[in-house]
Amino acid sequence: MACKCGGYYYTLNAKASFDRDLAKTRKFLLRNVSVIRMFTSGFFRSKWRSIAGKRRILSMDAREKSRSTILESSKDKRVPIFVMMPVDIFTLDASGCPRIRKLKALTVSLKALKLAGVHGIGVEVWWGIVERFSPFDYDWSLYEELFKLISDSGLKLHVALSFHSNIHSTHGKGGVSLPLWILEIGDVNKDIYYRDQQGFSNNDYLTLGVDHVPLLSGRTALQCYEDFMLSFVNKFESFIGTVIEEISIGLGPSGELRYPAHPFGDGRWKFPGIGEFQCYDKYMMEDLKMAACREGKPQWGDKGPQNAGCYNSLPSGVPFFEEGKESFLSDYGRFF
């Protein structure tokens, strides 16, 4: 993940940044999608800013100070409030192109938020909108218009680069799919999506199994994400660090690093079921087989755990999630 805030660019190591950021209450988890050329070639200069000197937390030991002193010292230290842009802000026109809904009403709302003391707006930047029709055909016009509208209202931006679809979570109303050319590939090869053990696929996000497989018009999934991010930075470089204060990168379904293990709308899962592993596309199974051979246990690569319950199981009574010889703490469980 890379951001430029307060005049400094910085880059984050994938695993280290994930561990650090998981402790923070952020809406979107972050993902470093391979070594990005621009981030390592000197375009971004790595520089960490120490926040300790500027953001101090009063300990319980400070209670002996007078209330007036505390109030005086914290008077100007306000928490910046960001409001999330509604998920249905975009709609499709007659030609199938996305556009902003109710532009005048949105303009009035943004000005009202500014007057109310809101610091900025959180906006999801959808892969399925920008690179919608064909590979490398990036159309940023919608976001240029939206970002200018937000900036002209005196508001800042938190941007989330979203590589997932929200069609299912919005029940098809105002939702954004993956790029149409990706869906065309998926119509022929459903293994580019996560699959459950019964073979059902989910087109909310590309499986991690194709991260390094060039199935997407000659590119791997990571290359698609990388090219998208490079295009974003090239287009909005002047906004980064001034209007755009934070950039987050989506990890998977709903922007989170997880399986789409709880599908709703098709009757497979109901709350509070534990869901199912979604690692049965052929590319992830090939990875499993290779890992099992390296481990000297080729039999472990034939299938996933058979004692992990089903979509609507509860954790209690499911051997794989309990203590025992066949649990996730076993040699096989740890390997899987």
CSV table of N, CA and C in Angstrom, one decimal, residues 183-331:
chain,number,residue,atom,x,y,z
A,183,LEU,N,-15.6,-10.6,-16.4
A,183,LEU,CA,-16.8,-11.5,-16.3
A,183,LEU,C,-16.9,-12.3,-17.6
A,184,GLU,N,-16.5,-11.8,-18.7
A,184,GLU,CA,-16.5,-12.6,-19.9
A,184,GLU,C,-15.5,-13.8,-19.8
A,185,ILE,N,-14.3,-13.5,-19.2
A,185,ILE,CA,-13.4,-14.6,-19.0
A,185,ILE,C,-13.9,-15.6,-18.0
A,186,GLY,N,-14.6,-15.1,-17.0
A,186,GLY,CA,-15.2,-16.0,-16.0
A,186,GLY,C,-16.3,-16.8,-16.5
A,187,ASP,N,-17.0,-16.3,-17.5
A,187,ASP,CA,-18.1,-17.2,-18.1
A,187,ASP,C,-17.5,-18.4,-18.7
A,188,VAL,N,-16.3,-18.3,-19.2
A,188,VAL,CA,-15.6,-19.5,-19.9
A,188,VAL,C,-14.9,-20.3,-18.8
A,189,ASN,N,-14.3,-19.6,-17.9
A,189,ASN,CA,-13.4,-20.3,-16.9
A,189,ASN,C,-13.8,-19.8,-15.5
A,190,LYS,N,-14.7,-20.5,-14.8
A,190,LYS,CA,-15.2,-20.1,-13.5
A,190,LYS,C,-14.2,-20.3,-12.4
A,191,ASP,N,-13.1,-21.0,-12.8
A,191,ASP,CA,-12.0,-21.2,-11.8
A,191,ASP,C,-11.2,-19.9,-11.5
A,192,ILE,N,-11.5,-18.8,-12.2
A,192,ILE,CA,-10.8,-17.6,-11.8
A,192,ILE,C,-11.4,-17.0,-10.5
A,193,TYR,N,-12.6,-17.6,-10.1
A,193,TYR,CA,-13.2,-17.1,-8.9
A,193,TYR,C,-13.0,-18.2,-7.8
A,194,TYR,N,-13.3,-17.8,-6.6
A,194,TYR,CA,-13.3,-18.7,-5.5
A,194,TYR,C,-14.4,-19.7,-5.7
A,195,ARG,N,-14.2,-21.0,-5.3
A,195,ARG,CA,-15.2,-22.1,-5.4
A,195,ARG,C,-15.3,-22.8,-4.0
A,196,ASP,N,-16.5,-23.3,-3.7
A,196,ASP,CA,-16.6,-24.1,-2.5
A,196,ASP,C,-16.4,-25.6,-2.9
A,197,GLN,N,-16.6,-26.5,-2.0
A,197,GLN,CA,-16.3,-27.9,-2.2
A,197,GLN,C,-17.3,-28.5,-3.2
A,198,GLN,N,-18.5,-28.0,-3.2
A,198,GLN,CA,-19.5,-28.5,-4.1
A,198,GLN,C,-19.4,-27.9,-5.6
A,199,GLY,N,-18.4,-27.0,-5.8
A,199,GLY,CA,-18.2,-26.5,-7.1
A,199,GLY,C,-18.9,-25.1,-7.4
A,200,PHE,N,-19.6,-24.6,-6.4
A,200,PHE,CA,-20.2,-23.3,-6.6
A,200,PHE,C,-19.2,-22.2,-6.5
A,201,SER,N,-19.2,-21.3,-7.5
A,201,SER,CA,-18.3,-20.2,-7.6
A,201,SER,C,-18.9,-18.9,-7.2
A,202,ASN,N,-18.1,-17.9,-6.9
A,202,ASN,CA,-18.5,-16.6,-6.4
A,202,ASN,C,-17.8,-15.5,-7.2
A,203,ASN,N,-18.5,-14.7,-8.0
A,203,ASN,CA,-17.8,-13.7,-8.8
A,203,ASN,C,-17.6,-12.4,-8.2
A,204,ASP,N,-17.6,-12.4,-6.8
A,204,ASP,CA,-17.3,-11.1,-6.1
A,204,ASP,C,-15.9,-10.7,-6.2
A,205,TYR,N,-15.0,-11.6,-6.4
A,205,TYR,CA,-13.5,-11.3,-6.3
A,205,TYR,C,-12.8,-12.5,-7.0
A,206,LEU,N,-11.6,-12.1,-7.6
A,206,LEU,CA,-10.8,-13.2,-8.2
A,206,LEU,C,-10.1,-14.0,-7.1
A,207,THR,N,-10.0,-15.3,-7.3
A,207,THR,CA,-9.4,-16.1,-6.4
A,207,THR,C,-7.9,-15.8,-6.3
A,208,LEU,N,-7.3,-16.0,-5.1
A,208,LEU,CA,-5.9,-15.8,-4.9
A,208,LEU,C,-5.1,-16.8,-5.8
A,209,GLY,N,-5.8,-17.8,-6.3
A,209,GLY,CA,-5.1,-18.8,-7.1
A,209,GLY,C,-4.6,-18.2,-8.4
A,210,VAL,N,-5.2,-17.1,-8.9
A,210,VAL,CA,-4.8,-16.5,-10.2
A,210,VAL,C,-3.9,-15.3,-10.0
A,211,ASP,N,-3.4,-15.1,-8.8
A,211,ASP,CA,-2.5,-14.0,-8.5
A,211,ASP,C,-1.3,-14.0,-9.5
A,212,HIS,N,-0.8,-15.2,-9.8
A,212,HIS,CA,0.4,-15.3,-10.6
A,212,HIS,C,0.2,-16.1,-11.9
A,213,VAL,N,-1.1,-16.2,-12.3
A,213,VAL,CA,-1.3,-17.0,-13.5
A,213,VAL,C,-1.9,-16.0,-14.6
A,214,PRO,N,-1.2,-15.9,-15.7
A,214,PRO,CA,-1.6,-14.9,-16.7
A,214,PRO,C,-2.8,-15.3,-17.5
A,215,LEU,N,-4.0,-15.3,-16.9
A,215,LEU,CA,-5.2,-15.7,-17.6
A,215,LEU,C,-6.1,-14.5,-18.0
A,216,LEU,N,-5.7,-13.3,-17.6
A,216,LEU,CA,-6.6,-12.1,-17.8
A,216,LEU,C,-6.0,-11.3,-18.9
A,217,SER,N,-6.3,-11.7,-20.1
A,217,SER,CA,-5.8,-11.0,-21.3
A,217,SER,C,-4.3,-10.9,-21.3
A,218,GLY,N,-3.7,-12.0,-20.8
A,218,GLY,CA,-2.2,-12.0,-20.8
A,218,GLY,C,-1.6,-11.5,-19.5
A,219,ARG,N,-2.4,-11.1,-18.6
A,219,ARG,CA,-1.9,-10.5,-17.3
A,219,ARG,C,-2.3,-11.4,-16.1
A,220,THR,N,-1.5,-11.4,-15.1
A,220,THR,CA,-1.9,-12.0,-13.8
A,220,THR,C,-2.9,-11.1,-13.1
A,221,ALA,N,-3.5,-11.6,-12.1
A,221,ALA,CA,-4.4,-10.7,-11.3
A,221,ALA,C,-3.6,-9.6,-10.6
A,222,LEU,N,-2.4,-9.9,-10.1
A,222,LEU,CA,-1.6,-8.9,-9.5
A,222,LEU,C,-1.1,-7.8,-10.4
A,223,GLN,N,-0.9,-8.2,-11.7
A,223,GLN,CA,-0.5,-7.2,-12.7
A,223,GLN,C,-1.6,-6.3,-13.0
A,224,CYS,N,-2.9,-6.9,-13.0
A,224,CYS,CA,-4.0,-6.0,-13.3
A,224,CYS,C,-4.2,-5.0,-12.1
A,225,TYR,N,-4.0,-5.5,-10.9
A,225,TYR,CA,-4.1,-4.5,-9.8
A,225,TYR,C,-3.0,-3.5,-9.8
A,226,GLU,N,-1.8,-3.9,-10.2
A,226,GLU,CA,-0.7,-3.0,-10.2
A,226,GLU,C,-0.9,-1.9,-11.3
A,227,ASP,N,-1.3,-2.4,-12.5
A,227,ASP,CA,-1.5,-1.4,-13.6
A,227,ASP,C,-2.6,-0.4,-13.2
A,228,PHE,N,-3.7,-0.9,-12.5
A,228,PHE,CA,-4.8,0.0,-12.1
A,228,PHE,C,-4.3,1.0,-11.1
A,229,MET,N,-3.4,0.6,-10.2
A,229,MET,CA,-2.9,1.6,-9.2
A,229,MET,C,-2.0,2.6,-9.8
A,230,LEU,N,-1.1,2.1,-10.7
A,230,LEU,CA,-0.2,3.1,-11.4
A,230,LEU,C,-1.0,4.1,-12.2
A,231,SER,N,-2.1,3.7,-12.9
A,231,SER,CA,-2.9,4.6,-13.6
A,231,SER,C,-3.6,5.6,-12.7
A,232,PHE,N,-4.1,5.1,-11.5
A,232,PHE,CA,-4.7,6.0,-10.5
A,232,PHE,C,-3.7,7.1,-10.1
A,233,VAL,N,-2.5,6.7,-9.7
A,233,VAL,CA,-1.5,7.6,-9.2
A,233,VAL,C,-1.1,8.6,-10.3
A,234,ASN,N,-1.0,8.2,-11.6
A,234,ASN,CA,-0.7,9.1,-12.7
A,234,ASN,C,-1.8,10.1,-12.9
A,235,LYS,N,-3.0,9.7,-12.7
A,235,LYS,CA,-4.1,10.6,-13.0
A,235,LYS,C,-4.3,11.6,-11.8
A,236,PHE,N,-4.1,11.1,-10.6
A,236,PHE,CA,-4.5,12.0,-9.4
A,236,PHE,C,-3.3,12.4,-8.6
A,237,GLU,N,-2.1,12.4,-9.2
A,237,GLU,CA,-0.9,12.7,-8.4
A,237,GLU,C,-1.0,14.1,-7.8
A,238,SER,N,-1.6,15.0,-8.4
A,238,SER,CA,-1.7,16.4,-7.8
A,238,SER,C,-2.7,16.4,-6.6
A,239,PHE,N,-3.6,15.4,-6.5
A,239,PHE,CA,-4.5,15.4,-5.4
A,239,PHE,C,-3.9,14.7,-4.2
A,240,ILE,N,-2.9,13.8,-4.4
A,240,ILE,CA,-2.4,12.9,-3.4
A,240,ILE,C,-1.6,13.8,-2.4
A,241,GLY,N,-1.9,13.8,-1.1
A,241,GLY,CA,-1.2,14.6,-0.1
A,241,GLY,C,-1.8,15.9,0.1
A,242,THR,N,-2.7,16.3,-0.8
A,242,THR,CA,-3.4,17.6,-0.6
A,242,THR,C,-4.9,17.3,-0.3
A,243,VAL,N,-5.6,16.8,-1.3
A,243,VAL,CA,-7.0,16.5,-1.1
A,243,VAL,C,-7.1,15.0,-0.6
A,244,ILE,N,-6.4,14.1,-1.2
A,244,ILE,CA,-6.4,12.7,-0.8
A,244,ILE,C,-5.4,12.5,0.3
A,245,GLU,N,-6.0,12.2,1.5
A,245,GLU,CA,-5.1,12.0,2.7
A,245,GLU,C,-4.8,10.6,3.0
A,246,GLU,N,-5.6,9.6,2.4
A,246,GLU,CA,-5.3,8.2,2.7
A,246,GLU,C,-5.8,7.4,1.5
A,247,ILE,N,-5.0,6.4,1.2
A,247,ILE,CA,-5.4,5.4,0.1
A,247,ILE,C,-5.3,4.0,0.7
A,248,SER,N,-6.4,3.3,0.6
A,248,SER,CA,-6.5,1.9,1.1
A,248,SER,C,-6.7,1.0,-0.1
A,249,ILE,N,-6.2,-0.2,0.0
A,249,ILE,CA,-6.3,-1.2,-1.1
A,249,ILE,C,-7.1,-2.4,-0.6
A,250,GLY,N,-8.2,-2.7,-1.3
A,250,GLY,CA,-9.1,-3.8,-1.0
A,250,GLY,C,-8.4,-5.1,-1.1
A,251,LEU,N,-8.7,-6.1,-0.2
A,251,LEU,CA,-8.0,-7.4,-0.1
A,251,LEU,C,-8.8,-8.5,-0.8
A,252,GLY,N,-10.1,-8.3,-0.8
A,252,GLY,CA,-11.0,-9.4,-1.3
A,252,GLY,C,-12.4,-9.1,-1.2
A,253,PRO,N,-13.3,-10.0,-1.0
A,253,PRO,CA,-14.8,-9.7,-0.9
A,253,PRO,C,-15.0,-8.7,0.1
A,254,SER,N,-15.8,-7.7,-0.3
A,254,SER,CA,-16.1,-6.5,0.6
A,254,SER,C,-14.9,-5.8,1.0
A,255,GLY,N,-13.8,-5.9,0.3
A,255,GLY,CA,-12.5,-5.2,0.6
A,255,GLY,C,-11.7,-5.9,1.7
A,256,GLU,N,-12.1,-7.1,2.1
A,256,GLU,CA,-11.5,-7.7,3.3
A,256,GLU,C,-10.7,-9.0,2.9
A,257,LEU,N,-9.7,-9.3,3.6
A,257,LEU,CA,-8.9,-10.4,3.3
A,257,LEU,C,-9.6,-11.6,3.9
A,258,ARG,N,-10.4,-12.3,3.2
A,258,ARG,CA,-11.2,-13.4,3.6
A,258,ARG,C,-11.7,-14.2,2.4
A,259,TYR,N,-12.3,-15.4,2.7
A,259,TYR,CA,-13.0,-16.1,1.7
A,259,TYR,C,-14.4,-15.5,1.6
A,260,PRO,N,-15.1,-15.6,0.4
A,260,PRO,CA,-16.5,-15.3,0.4
A,260,PRO,C,-17.3,-16.5,1.0
A,261,ALA,N,-17.1,-16.7,2.2
A,261,ALA,CA,-17.5,-18.0,2.9
A,261,ALA,C,-19.0,-18.0,3.3
A,262,HIS,N,-19.6,-16.8,3.2
A,262,HIS,CA,-21.0,-16.7,3.7
A,262,HIS,C,-21.9,-16.1,2.6
A,263,PRO,N,-22.1,-16.8,1.6
A,263,PRO,CA,-22.9,-16.3,0.5
A,263,PRO,C,-24.4,-16.1,0.9
A,264,PHE,N,-25.0,-15.0,0.6
A,264,PHE,CA,-26.4,-14.8,0.9
A,264,PHE,C,-27.2,-14.5,-0.3
A,265,GLY,N,-28.4,-14.8,-0.3
A,265,GLY,CA,-29.2,-14.6,-1.5
A,265,GLY,C,-29.6,-15.8,-2.3
A,266,ASP,N,-28.8,-16.9,-2.1
A,266,ASP,CA,-29.0,-18.1,-2.9
A,266,ASP,C,-29.4,-19.3,-2.0
A,267,GLY,N,-29.6,-19.0,-0.7
A,267,GLY,CA,-30.1,-20.0,0.2
A,267,GLY,C,-29.0,-21.0,0.8
A,268,ARG,N,-27.8,-20.8,0.4
A,268,ARG,CA,-26.7,-21.7,0.9
A,268,ARG,C,-26.4,-21.5,2.3
A,269,TRP,N,-26.4,-20.2,2.7
A,269,TRP,CA,-25.9,-19.8,4.1
A,269,TRP,C,-26.9,-18.9,4.8
A,270,LYS,N,-27.1,-19.2,6.1
A,270,LYS,CA,-27.9,-18.3,6.9
A,270,LYS,C,-27.1,-18.0,8.2
A,271,PHE,N,-27.3,-16.8,8.7
A,271,PHE,CA,-26.6,-16.5,10.0
A,271,PHE,C,-27.2,-17.4,11.1
A,272,PRO,N,-26.4,-17.9,12.0
A,272,PRO,CA,-25.0,-17.7,12.3
A,272,PRO,C,-24.1,-18.8,11.8
A,273,GLY,N,-24.4,-19.4,10.7
A,273,GLY,CA,-23.6,-20.5,10.2
A,273,GLY,C,-22.1,-20.1,10.0
A,274,ILE,N,-21.2,-21.1,10.2
A,274,ILE,CA,-19.8,-20.8,10.1
A,274,ILE,C,-19.3,-20.6,8.7
A,275,GLY,N,-20.1,-21.0,7.7
A,275,GLY,CA,-19.6,-20.9,6.3
A,275,GLY,C,-18.7,-22.0,5.9
A,276,GLU,N,-18.1,-21.9,4.7
A,276,GLU,CA,-17.3,-23.0,4.2
A,276,GLU,C,-16.0,-22.4,3.5
A,277,PHE,N,-15.0,-23.3,3.5
A,277,PHE,CA,-13.8,-22.9,2.8
A,277,PHE,C,-14.1,-22.7,1.3
A,278,GLN,N,-13.4,-21.7,0.7
A,278,GLN,CA,-13.7,-21.4,-0.7
A,278,GLN,C,-12.4,-21.5,-1.5
A,279,CYS,N,-11.7,-22.7,-1.4
A,279,CYS,CA,-10.4,-22.8,-1.9
A,279,CYS,C,-10.3,-23.9,-2.9
A,280,TYR,N,-11.4,-24.2,-3.6
A,280,TYR,CA,-11.5,-25.4,-4.4
A,280,TYR,C,-11.5,-25.1,-5.9
A,281,ASP,N,-11.1,-23.9,-6.3
A,281,ASP,CA,-10.8,-23.6,-7.7
A,281,ASP,C,-9.6,-24.4,-8.1
A,282,LYS,N,-9.4,-24.7,-9.4
A,282,LYS,CA,-8.3,-25.6,-9.7
A,282,LYS,C,-7.0,-25.0,-9.5
A,283,TYR,N,-6.8,-23.7,-9.5
A,283,TYR,CA,-5.5,-23.1,-9.3
A,283,TYR,C,-5.1,-23.2,-7.8
A,284,MET,N,-6.0,-23.0,-6.9
A,284,MET,CA,-5.7,-23.1,-5.5
A,284,MET,C,-5.4,-24.6,-5.2
A,285,MET,N,-6.2,-25.5,-5.8
A,285,MET,CA,-5.9,-26.9,-5.6
A,285,MET,C,-4.6,-27.4,-6.1
A,286,GLU,N,-4.2,-26.8,-7.2
A,286,GLU,CA,-2.8,-27.1,-7.7
A,286,GLU,C,-1.8,-26.6,-6.8
A,287,ASP,N,-2.0,-25.4,-6.2
A,287,ASP,CA,-1.1,-24.9,-5.2
A,287,ASP,C,-1.0,-25.9,-4.0
A,288,LEU,N,-2.2,-26.4,-3.6
A,288,LEU,CA,-2.2,-27.3,-2.4
A,288,LEU,C,-1.5,-28.6,-2.7
A,289,LYS,N,-1.6,-29.1,-3.9
A,289,LYS,CA,-0.9,-30.4,-4.3
A,289,LYS,C,0.6,-30.2,-4.3
A,290,MET,N,1.0,-29.1,-4.8
A,290,MET,CA,2.5,-28.8,-4.9
A,290,MET,C,3.0,-28.6,-3.4
A,291,ALA,N,2.3,-27.9,-2.6
A,291,ALA,CA,2.7,-27.7,-1.2
A,291,ALA,C,2.8,-29.1,-0.5
A,292,ALA,N,1.8,-29.9,-0.7
A,292,ALA,CA,1.8,-31.3,-0.1
A,292,ALA,C,2.9,-32.1,-0.5
A,293,CYS,N,3.3,-32.0,-1.8
A,293,CYS,CA,4.5,-32.8,-2.2
A,293,CYS,C,5.7,-32.3,-1.6
A,294,ARG,N,5.9,-31.0,-1.5
A,294,ARG,CA,7.0,-30.4,-0.8
A,294,ARG,C,7.1,-30.8,0.6
A,295,GLU,N,6.0,-31.0,1.2
A,295,GLU,CA,5.9,-31.4,2.6
A,295,GLU,C,6.2,-32.9,2.8
A,296,GLY,N,6.2,-33.7,1.7
A,296,GLY,CA,6.4,-35.1,1.8
A,296,GLY,C,5.1,-35.8,2.1
A,297,LYS,N,3.9,-35.2,2.0
A,297,LYS,CA,2.6,-35.7,2.3
A,297,LYS,C,1.7,-35.5,1.1
A,298,PRO,N,2.0,-36.2,0.0
A,298,PRO,CA,1.1,-36.0,-1.2
A,298,PRO,C,-0.3,-36.2,-1.0
A,299,GLN,N,-0.7,-37.1,-0.1
A,299,GLN,CA,-2.1,-37.4,0.2
A,299,GLN,C,-2.8,-36.2,0.7
A,300,TRP,N,-2.1,-35.2,1.3
A,300,TRP,CA,-2.7,-34.0,1.9
A,300,TRP,C,-3.2,-33.0,0.8
A,301,GLY,N,-2.7,-33.3,-0.4
A,301,GLY,CA,-3.0,-32.3,-1.5
A,301,GLY,C,-4.2,-32.7,-2.4
A,302,ASP,N,-4.9,-33.8,-2.0
A,302,ASP,CA,-6.0,-34.2,-2.8
A,302,ASP,C,-7.3,-33.5,-2.5
A,303,LYS,N,-7.5,-33.0,-1.3
A,303,LYS,CA,-8.7,-32.3,-0.9
A,303,LYS,C,-8.5,-31.5,0.3
A,304,GLY,N,-9.5,-30.7,0.7
A,304,GLY,CA,-9.5,-30.0,1.9
A,304,GLY,C,-10.0,-30.8,3.1
A,305,PRO,N,-10.1,-30.2,4.2
A,305,PRO,CA,-10.5,-31.0,5.4
A,305,PRO,C,-12.0,-31.4,5.2
A,306,GLN,N,-12.2,-32.7,5.5
A,306,GLN,CA,-13.6,-33.3,5.4
A,306,GLN,C,-14.4,-33.2,6.6
A,307,ASN,N,-13.9,-32.6,7.7
A,307,ASN,CA,-14.6,-32.5,8.9
A,307,ASN,C,-14.8,-31.1,9.4
A,308,ALA,N,-14.9,-30.2,8.4
A,308,ALA,CA,-15.0,-28.8,8.7
A,308,ALA,C,-16.5,-28.3,8.7
A,309,GLY,N,-17.4,-29.2,8.7
A,309,GLY,CA,-18.8,-28.8,8.7
A,309,GLY,C,-19.3,-28.2,7.4
A,310,CYS,N,-20.4,-27.6,7.4
A,310,CYS,CA,-21.0,-27.0,6.2
A,310,CYS,C,-21.4,-25.5,6.5
A,311,TYR,N,-22.0,-24.9,5.5
A,311,TYR,CA,-22.3,-23.5,5.6
A,311,TYR,C,-23.1,-23.1,6.9
A,312,ASN,N,-24.0,-23.9,7.3
A,312,ASN,CA,-24.8,-23.6,8.5
A,312,ASN,C,-24.5,-24.3,9.7
A,313,SER,N,-23.3,-24.9,9.8
A,313,SER,CA,-22.9,-25.6,11.0
A,313,SER,C,-22.5,-24.5,12.0
A,314,LEU,N,-22.5,-24.9,13.3
A,314,LEU,CA,-22.0,-24.1,14.4
A,314,LEU,C,-20.6,-24.6,14.8
A,315,PRO,N,-19.7,-23.7,15.3
A,315,PRO,CA,-18.4,-24.2,15.6
A,315,PRO,C,-18.3,-25.4,16.5
A,316,SER,N,-19.2,-25.4,17.5
A,316,SER,CA,-19.3,-26.5,18.4
A,316,SER,C,-19.8,-27.7,17.7
A,317,GLY,N,-19.1,-28.9,17.8
A,317,GLY,CA,-19.5,-30.1,17.1
A,317,GLY,C,-18.9,-30.2,15.8
A,318,VAL,N,-18.0,-29.3,15.4
A,318,VAL,CA,-17.3,-29.4,14.1
A,318,VAL,C,-15.9,-29.8,14.5
A,319,PRO,N,-15.4,-31.0,14.2
A,319,PRO,CA,-14.1,-31.5,14.7
A,319,PRO,C,-12.9,-30.6,14.3
A,320,PHE,N,-13.0,-30.1,13.1
A,320,PHE,CA,-11.8,-29.3,12.6
A,320,PHE,C,-11.6,-28.1,13.4
A,321,PHE,N,-12.7,-27.5,14.0
A,321,PHE,CA,-12.5,-26.3,14.8
A,321,PHE,C,-12.5,-26.5,16.3
A,322,GLU,N,-12.4,-27.8,16.7
A,322,GLU,CA,-12.3,-28.1,18.1
A,322,GLU,C,-10.9,-28.7,18.4
A,323,GLU,N,-10.6,-28.9,19.6
A,323,GLU,CA,-9.4,-29.5,20.0
A,323,GLU,C,-9.5,-31.0,19.7
A,324,GLY,N,-8.4,-31.6,19.3
A,324,GLY,CA,-8.4,-33.0,19.0
A,324,GLY,C,-7.4,-33.4,17.9
A,325,LYS,N,-7.4,-34.7,17.6
A,325,LYS,CA,-6.4,-35.2,16.7
A,325,LYS,C,-6.7,-34.7,15.2
A,326,GLU,N,-7.9,-34.4,14.9
A,326,GLU,CA,-8.3,-34.0,13.6
A,326,GLU,C,-8.6,-32.5,13.4
A,327,SER,N,-8.1,-31.7,14.4
A,327,SER,CA,-8.5,-30.3,14.4
A,327,SER,C,-7.5,-29.5,13.5
A,328,PHE,N,-7.7,-28.2,13.5
A,328,PHE,CA,-6.8,-27.3,12.8
A,328,PHE,C,-5.5,-27.2,13.5
A,329,LEU,N,-5.4,-27.7,14.7
A,329,LEU,CA,-4.1,-27.7,15.4
A,329,LEU,C,-3.3,-29.0,15.1
A,330,SER,N,-3.9,-29.9,14.4
A,330,SER,CA,-3.1,-31.1,14.0
A,330,SER,C,-2.1,-30.8,13.0
A,331,ASP,N,-1.2,-31.8,12.7
A,331,ASP,CA,-0.2,-31.6,11.7
A,331,ASP,C,-0.8,-31.2,10.3
